[in-house]
PDB file of C-alpha atoms in Angstrom:
ATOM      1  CA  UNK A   1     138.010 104.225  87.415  1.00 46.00           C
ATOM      2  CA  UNK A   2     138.545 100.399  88.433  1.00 50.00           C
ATOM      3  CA  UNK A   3     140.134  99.810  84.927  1.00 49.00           C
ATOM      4  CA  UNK A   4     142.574 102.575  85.349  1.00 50.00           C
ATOM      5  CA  UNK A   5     143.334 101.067  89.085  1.00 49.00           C
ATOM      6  CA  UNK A   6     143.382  98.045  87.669  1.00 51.00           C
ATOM      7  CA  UNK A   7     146.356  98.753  84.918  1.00 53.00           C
ATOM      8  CA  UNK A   8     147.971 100.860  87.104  1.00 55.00           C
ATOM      9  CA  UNK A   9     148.623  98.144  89.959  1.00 57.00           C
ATOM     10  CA  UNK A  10     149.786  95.459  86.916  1.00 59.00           C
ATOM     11  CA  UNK A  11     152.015  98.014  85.721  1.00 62.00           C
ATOM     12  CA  UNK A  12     150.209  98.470  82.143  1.00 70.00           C
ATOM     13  CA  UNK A  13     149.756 102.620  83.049  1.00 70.00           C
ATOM     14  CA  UNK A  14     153.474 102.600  82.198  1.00 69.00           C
ATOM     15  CA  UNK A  15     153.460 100.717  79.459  1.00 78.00           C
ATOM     16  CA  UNK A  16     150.651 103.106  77.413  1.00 80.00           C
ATOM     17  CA  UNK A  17     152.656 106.084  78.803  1.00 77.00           C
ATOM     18  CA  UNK A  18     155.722 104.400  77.095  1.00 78.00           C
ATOM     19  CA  UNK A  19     153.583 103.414  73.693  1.00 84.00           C
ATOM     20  CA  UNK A  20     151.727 107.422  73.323  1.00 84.00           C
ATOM     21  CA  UNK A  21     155.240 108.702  74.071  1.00 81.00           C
ATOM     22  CA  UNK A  22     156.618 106.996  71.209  1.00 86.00           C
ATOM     23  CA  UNK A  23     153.635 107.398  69.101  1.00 90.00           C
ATOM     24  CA  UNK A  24     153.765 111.197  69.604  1.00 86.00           C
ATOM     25  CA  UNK A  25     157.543 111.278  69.255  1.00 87.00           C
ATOM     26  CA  UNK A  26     156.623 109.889  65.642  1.00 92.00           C
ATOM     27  CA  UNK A  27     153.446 112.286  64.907  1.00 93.00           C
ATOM     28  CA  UNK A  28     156.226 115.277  65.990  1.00 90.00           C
ATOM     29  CA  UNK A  29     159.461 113.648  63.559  1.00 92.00           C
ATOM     30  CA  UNK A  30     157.187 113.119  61.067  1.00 96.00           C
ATOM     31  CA  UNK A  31     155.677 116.904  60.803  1.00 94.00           C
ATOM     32  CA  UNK A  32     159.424 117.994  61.047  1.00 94.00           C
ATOM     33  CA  UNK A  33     160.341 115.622  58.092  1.00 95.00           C
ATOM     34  CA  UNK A  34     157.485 116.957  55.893  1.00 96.00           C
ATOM     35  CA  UNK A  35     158.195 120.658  56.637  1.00 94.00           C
ATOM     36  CA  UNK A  36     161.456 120.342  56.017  1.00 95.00           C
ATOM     37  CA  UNK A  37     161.590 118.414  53.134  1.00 96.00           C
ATOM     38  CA  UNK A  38     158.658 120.913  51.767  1.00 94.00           C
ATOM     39  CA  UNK A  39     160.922 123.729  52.325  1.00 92.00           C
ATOM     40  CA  UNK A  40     163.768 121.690  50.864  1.00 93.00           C
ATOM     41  CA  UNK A  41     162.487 120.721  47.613  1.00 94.00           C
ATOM     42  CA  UNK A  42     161.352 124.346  46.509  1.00 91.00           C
ATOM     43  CA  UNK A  43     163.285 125.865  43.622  1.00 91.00           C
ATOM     44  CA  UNK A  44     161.471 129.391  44.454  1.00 91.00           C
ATOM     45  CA  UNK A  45     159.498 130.800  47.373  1.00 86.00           C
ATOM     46  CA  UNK A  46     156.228 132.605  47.596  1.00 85.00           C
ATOM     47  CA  UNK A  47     158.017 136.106  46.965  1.00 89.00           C
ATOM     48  CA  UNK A  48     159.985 134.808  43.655  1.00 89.00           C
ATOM     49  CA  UNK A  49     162.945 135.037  45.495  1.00 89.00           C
ATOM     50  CA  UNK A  50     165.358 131.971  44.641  1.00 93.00           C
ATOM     51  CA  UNK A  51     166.059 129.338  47.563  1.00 92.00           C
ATOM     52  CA  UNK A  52     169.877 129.393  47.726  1.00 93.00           C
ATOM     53  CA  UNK A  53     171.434 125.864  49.896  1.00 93.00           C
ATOM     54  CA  UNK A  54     172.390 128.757  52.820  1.00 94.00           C
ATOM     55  CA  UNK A  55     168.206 130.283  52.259  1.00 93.00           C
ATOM     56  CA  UNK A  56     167.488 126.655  52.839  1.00 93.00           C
ATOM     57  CA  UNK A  57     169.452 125.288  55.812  1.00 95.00           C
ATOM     58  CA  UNK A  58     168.046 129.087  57.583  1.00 94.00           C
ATOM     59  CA  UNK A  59     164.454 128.059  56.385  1.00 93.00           C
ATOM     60  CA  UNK A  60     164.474 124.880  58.025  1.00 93.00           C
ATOM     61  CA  UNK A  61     166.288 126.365  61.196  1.00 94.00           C
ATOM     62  CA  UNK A  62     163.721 128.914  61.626  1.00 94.00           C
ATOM     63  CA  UNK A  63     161.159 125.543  61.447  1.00 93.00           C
ATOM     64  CA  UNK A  64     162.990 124.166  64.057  1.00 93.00           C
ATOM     65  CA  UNK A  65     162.748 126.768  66.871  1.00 92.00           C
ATOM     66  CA  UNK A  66     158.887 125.678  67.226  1.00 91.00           C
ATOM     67  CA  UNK A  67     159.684 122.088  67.620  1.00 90.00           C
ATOM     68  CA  UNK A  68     162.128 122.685  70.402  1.00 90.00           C
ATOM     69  CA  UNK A  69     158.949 123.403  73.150  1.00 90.00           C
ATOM     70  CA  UNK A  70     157.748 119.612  72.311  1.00 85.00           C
ATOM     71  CA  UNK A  71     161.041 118.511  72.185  1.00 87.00           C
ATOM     72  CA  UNK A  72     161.940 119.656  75.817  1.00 91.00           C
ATOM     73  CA  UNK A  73     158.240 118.331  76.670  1.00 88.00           C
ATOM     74  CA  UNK A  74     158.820 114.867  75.713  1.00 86.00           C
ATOM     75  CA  UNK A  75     162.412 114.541  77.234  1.00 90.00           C
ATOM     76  CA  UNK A  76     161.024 115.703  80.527  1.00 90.00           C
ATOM     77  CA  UNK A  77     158.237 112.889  79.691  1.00 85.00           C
ATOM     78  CA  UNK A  78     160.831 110.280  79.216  1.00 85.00           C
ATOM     79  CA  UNK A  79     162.416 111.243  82.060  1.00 89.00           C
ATOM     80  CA  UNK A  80     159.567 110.986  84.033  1.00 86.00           C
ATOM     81  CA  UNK A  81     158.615 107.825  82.602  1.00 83.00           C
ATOM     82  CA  UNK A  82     162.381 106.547  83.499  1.00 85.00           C
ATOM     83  CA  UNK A  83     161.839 107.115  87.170  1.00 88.00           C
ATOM     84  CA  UNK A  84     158.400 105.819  87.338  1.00 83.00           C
ATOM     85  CA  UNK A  85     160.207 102.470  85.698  1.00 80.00           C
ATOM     86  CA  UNK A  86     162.953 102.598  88.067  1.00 85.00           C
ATOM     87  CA  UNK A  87     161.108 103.610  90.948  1.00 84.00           C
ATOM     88  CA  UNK A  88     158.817 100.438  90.234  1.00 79.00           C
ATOM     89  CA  UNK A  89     161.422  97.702  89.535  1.00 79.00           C
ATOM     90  CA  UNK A  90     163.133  98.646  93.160  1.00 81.00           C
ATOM     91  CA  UNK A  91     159.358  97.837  94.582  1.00 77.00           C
ATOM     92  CA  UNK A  92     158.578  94.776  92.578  1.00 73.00           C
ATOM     93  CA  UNK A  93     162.688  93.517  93.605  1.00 77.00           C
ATOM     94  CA  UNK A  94     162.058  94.138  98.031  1.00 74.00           C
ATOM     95  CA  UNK A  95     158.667  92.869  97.626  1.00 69.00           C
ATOM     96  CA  UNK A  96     159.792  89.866  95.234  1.00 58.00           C
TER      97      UNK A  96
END
């Protein structure tokens, strides 16, 4: 508990929020990429049916409706973590 006190008063709580919120902005782009370039590359699908360009584009559409949840999730997190910045640098400049 005194370690998390302890970043928190030097400011380093913000700076991990800021380094997981770009690490999980990768993990998510990255598991996007893959899907889509899985569903992409594939001549056929599991029916036999064969993947038109306009099968494909609606394929990876349909993967992105998931990924809009943690999408809205992290843009309320940067949001968050653009206040907390803001809200700090106005304390740090009166008490400076």
């Amino acid at each position: 508990m005194a370690f998390i006190l302890f970043v928190y008063k030097r400011g380093g709580l913000v700076k991990l929020a800021w380094i997981a919120w770009w690490i999980v902005n990768a993990f998510w782009l990255a598991l996007f990429a893959a899907g889509s370039i899985f569903l992409a590359q594939r001549d056929v699908d599991a029916t036999g049916s064969i993947q038109t360009p306009e099968i494909i584009m609606l394929n990876i559409l349909v993967l992105a409706l998931p990924f809009l949840i943690p999408l809205l999730i992290q843009i309320g997190w940067l949001v968050a973590m653009l206040v907390i910045k803001n809200k700090r640098n106005k304390e740090m400049t009166v008490q400076g």
